[in-house]
Amino acid sequence: MSKKLTSRAEDYSKWYNELVVKADLAENSAVRGCMVIKPYGYAIWEKMQAELDKMFKETGHQNAYFPLFVPKSLFEAEEKNAEGFAKECAIVTHYRLQNDPDRPGKLRVDPEAKLEEELIVRPTSEAIIWNTFRGWVQSYRDLPLLINQWANVVRWEMRTRLFLRTAEFLWQEGHTAHETKAEALTEAETMNNVYATFAEKFMAIPVIQGLKTESERFAGADETYCIEALMQDGKALQAGTSHFLGQNFAKAFDVKFANKEGKQDYVWATSWGVSTRLMGALIMTHSDDLGLVLPPSLAPNQVVIVPIYKTEEDLNAITEVANTIMGDLRSKNMTVKFDNRTTHRPGAKFAQHELQGVPLRIAIGARDLANGTVEIARRDTLTKQVVALSDLTEIIEDLLKEMQDGLFKKALDFRDSHITEVNSFEEFKNILENKTGFISAHWDGTIETEDKIKEITKATIRCIPLEFKEEDGVCVYSGKPSKGRVLFAKAY
Amino acid sequence: MSKKLTSRAEDYSKWYNELVVKADLAENSAVRGCMVIKPYGYAIWEKMQAELDKMFKETGHQNAYFPLFVPKSLFEAEEKNAEGFAKECAIVTHYRLQNDPDRPGKLRVDPEAKLEEELIVRPTSEAIIWNTFRGWVQSYRDLPLLINQWANVVRWEMRTRLFLRTAEFLWQEGHTAHETKAEALTEAETMNNVYATFAEKFMAIPVIQGLKTESERFAGADETYCIEALMQDGKALQAGTSHFLGQNFAKAFDVKFANKEGKQDYVWATSWGVSTRLMGALIMTHSDDLGLVLPPSLAPNQVVIVPIYKTEEDLNAITEVANTIMGDLRSKNMTVKFDNRTTHRPGAKFAQHELQGVPLRIAIGARDLANGTVEIARRDTLTKQVVALSDLTEIIEDLLKEMQDGLFKKALDFRDSHITEVNSFEEFKNILENKTGFISAHWDGTIETEDKIKEITKATIRCIPLEFKEEDGVCVYSGKPSKGRVLFAKAY
Ligand SMILES: [Zn+2]
Ligand SMILES: [Zn+2]
């Protein structure tokens, strides 16, 4: 609560880093690249988890848990997947410490306790799960398998940022097995849709659904669906992915089933995941120079009540009113906290709740008691209004809904005004540097062109939108023929 | 669903291992000592988590998340704790794989990617958390810190058993920081109480609360509270522990605060945890030779409805009745599933639900349709009754309550009849071998005697009960004076 945040205009990246720490969401730890998720940040993540978990169960999935470690021989079985993650794996080689003879009271790795086979700390769980699925599937009657896991994973990163890119992160990973290619494709699409709905309805983040190009696909996937969001600095953020894995893992792990005709066939697969990276997307979509702005559906406390008093008598009277308000709001499933800490003055409380993005703040003072009113302050618009106690519950309910919709609308307007169609590479570079955002441009479909554009501009193809329109044109870079526009952007 | 379970009388240990696998709770994985928790087992664990999480929040705790890895230098800071876990640590030494020049398409650990400092996969998180707490506490105003974490931990075990002892397991670990010794002691007691309430009310497992002896304490604790349960084979199982850590971690990690007098003092600590080991306790307390028996409060499905039909017409009529029943039960917060699989016959379904411990099974056939009745079968007593549809919801509600209470009562009777006071070492050995259970005996208070008894009988002191009565006597082994009885048992 010390000095003000750096403003977004001044330094967006610095603003983000400061905000994450000052709003008590997360901090760096003593372990290189690993974060500590603090209680306030974790409470938001728990709300995301609860809603996603409900959506997964409603679409027929069950949770399970698979080992943290993957033996190297399993890890390398699906070669593309292994190759894709090999350079960022934490590896367990020993299973015991011993007293260090050179440093009394200290420990060292026991050289006698070397594992015969190294264990990879999972960067993703396809290998260990498909090795398990082999035992679960004999016939079409055992299919589909619709499994989800909530877990931690580790991907060794050299340059890390809280929530956006950390060596360890929390996520969910869905892993499903199907009889047919069509069913697996439908599953991958369905789950990408679930992610899009979650992002838009709960996080108030508009997203574009699309397919990744070959070079941006998940290692081991035949097709990667994604949802792409746009941050306030005009950079894109991949918020979730859903992969159609073909029969790649089934073949690598020999997972066959007897189909309805009694013939052996390999199983078709999907996997899909979202992670604590969503916290970064949430922060960067809605927040402002005063701190966090949270959509009501994800706010740990939707409403906070701050008493303003001089005498204990006043506090008692305010407390009574506050208790009534809390009872009313809670009976309508709204979350509310009475901030009656005696260690902080009202001004400090206001600043903290602003910084932490509490959607609505109610202040109650002596004059309010006399008038039967309270003052409501909105976090999104920073406007205040005095309202009669008798109308309060309904007003709050309406305001929260208005805020949820308003945040989405605002982000959508921003996003839509930052999708620019360009028809020359000069324009491409100009828009990318000066206007930023998504660039809709013709591309010749080759990896060479994609690489060249990335090299020159740092922009990547974020996706081939699912709402792709056939449109004859010429590639913005190579001038070769193109059948439609794809979306480029610089990205997190 | 192949052949029958080994009976408990025949081989209790084999019965347990078979039951865990056949009831689809968990299985061994390709990673030595690590288990796969299957969807049905995980659904039970989720119910435990939800209830515990609620109880933790009601007692003022917040969830957070700390890194999976602990740098060796932090790990060894609290020497007793480090020493206690050193021999069972998985250790990350490298952060990258590379192509193996000798095995095309295969990988090997990149020798260039050796970590400067090894990372310990957390066996417990005191070290990393207390290193973090140092930054969170400056003054008494920052206290207490009441934090909980749901996480996976790794303790390398040579002999493992599903749920009971696995190299990786899931748990929650509470970590709290306090101004005073008294407050920390109260917290440790409160959380042990929460565990006892949870075990008795939700798991229907009677537990004895007590204190561990010095040699059985958590490494780094000044006092360990525990809840001890008794399994059907007469062996005890430690179901949860709550530690008063004194200022040991505060001193090791230099966590000081300015107290109300403005003086610097070290913070007082507790930690407490329960794990997927509770699944083992649940299974071994209630289940029988036919399979799992679940208390209704933890059953993923409290009721299952099985249709018995010859014609599609009958099935349609039964489905209509089933839908009404499900609506009624769900409106009263009971969980129910309609098992209308066409791939299995009723007999196979009955056997599966029996094996998986579904508390109540409703069968509906053509005659029931005509009579307006259904047949209810209880999993605990294996009794059946035909009841009128009109009374069904209330009957089910009553039966579930009766079953929850009945399972507790049965386990309590068994436990109480297996606490035996003995006054000689001959009697001690005789009861331990022939009657089994807890042995209440005088002990002289020395580690030497405790060790000797363990060496001779394999029984350990499970706890000094909180309801310890002062009673002069002589130690059952040494004949030296004793001030009261403690509880011995063989244990999991
Ligand atoms: Zn702009
Ligand atoms: Zn007995």
PDB file of N, CA and C and ligand atoms in Angstrom, chain B residues 414 418 435-436, ligand 2:
ATOM      1  N   PHE B 414     -16.632 -51.651  17.758  1.00  0.00           N
ATOM      2  CA  PHE B 414     -15.452 -52.458  17.487  1.00  0.00           C
ATOM      3  C   PHE B 414     -14.226 -51.840  18.156  1.00  0.00           C
ATOM      4  N   HIS B 418     -11.914 -53.064  21.530  1.00  0.00           N
ATOM      5  CA  HIS B 418     -10.517 -53.400  21.245  1.00  0.00           C
ATOM      6  C   HIS B 418      -9.544 -52.408  21.861  1.00  0.00           C
ATOM      7  N   LYS B 435      -5.808 -60.788  20.565  1.00  0.00           N
ATOM      8  CA  LYS B 435      -7.010 -59.961  20.458  1.00  0.00           C
ATOM      9  C   LYS B 435      -6.783 -58.791  19.509  1.00  0.00           C
ATOM     10  N   THR B 436      -5.576 -58.313  19.475  1.00  0.00           N
ATOM     11  CA  THR B 436      -5.182 -57.123  18.685  1.00  0.00           C
ATOM     12  C   THR B 436      -5.870 -55.852  19.208  1.00  0.00           C
TER      13      THR B 436
HETATM   14 ZN    ZN C   2     -11.556 -58.722  17.700  1.00  0.00          ZN
END
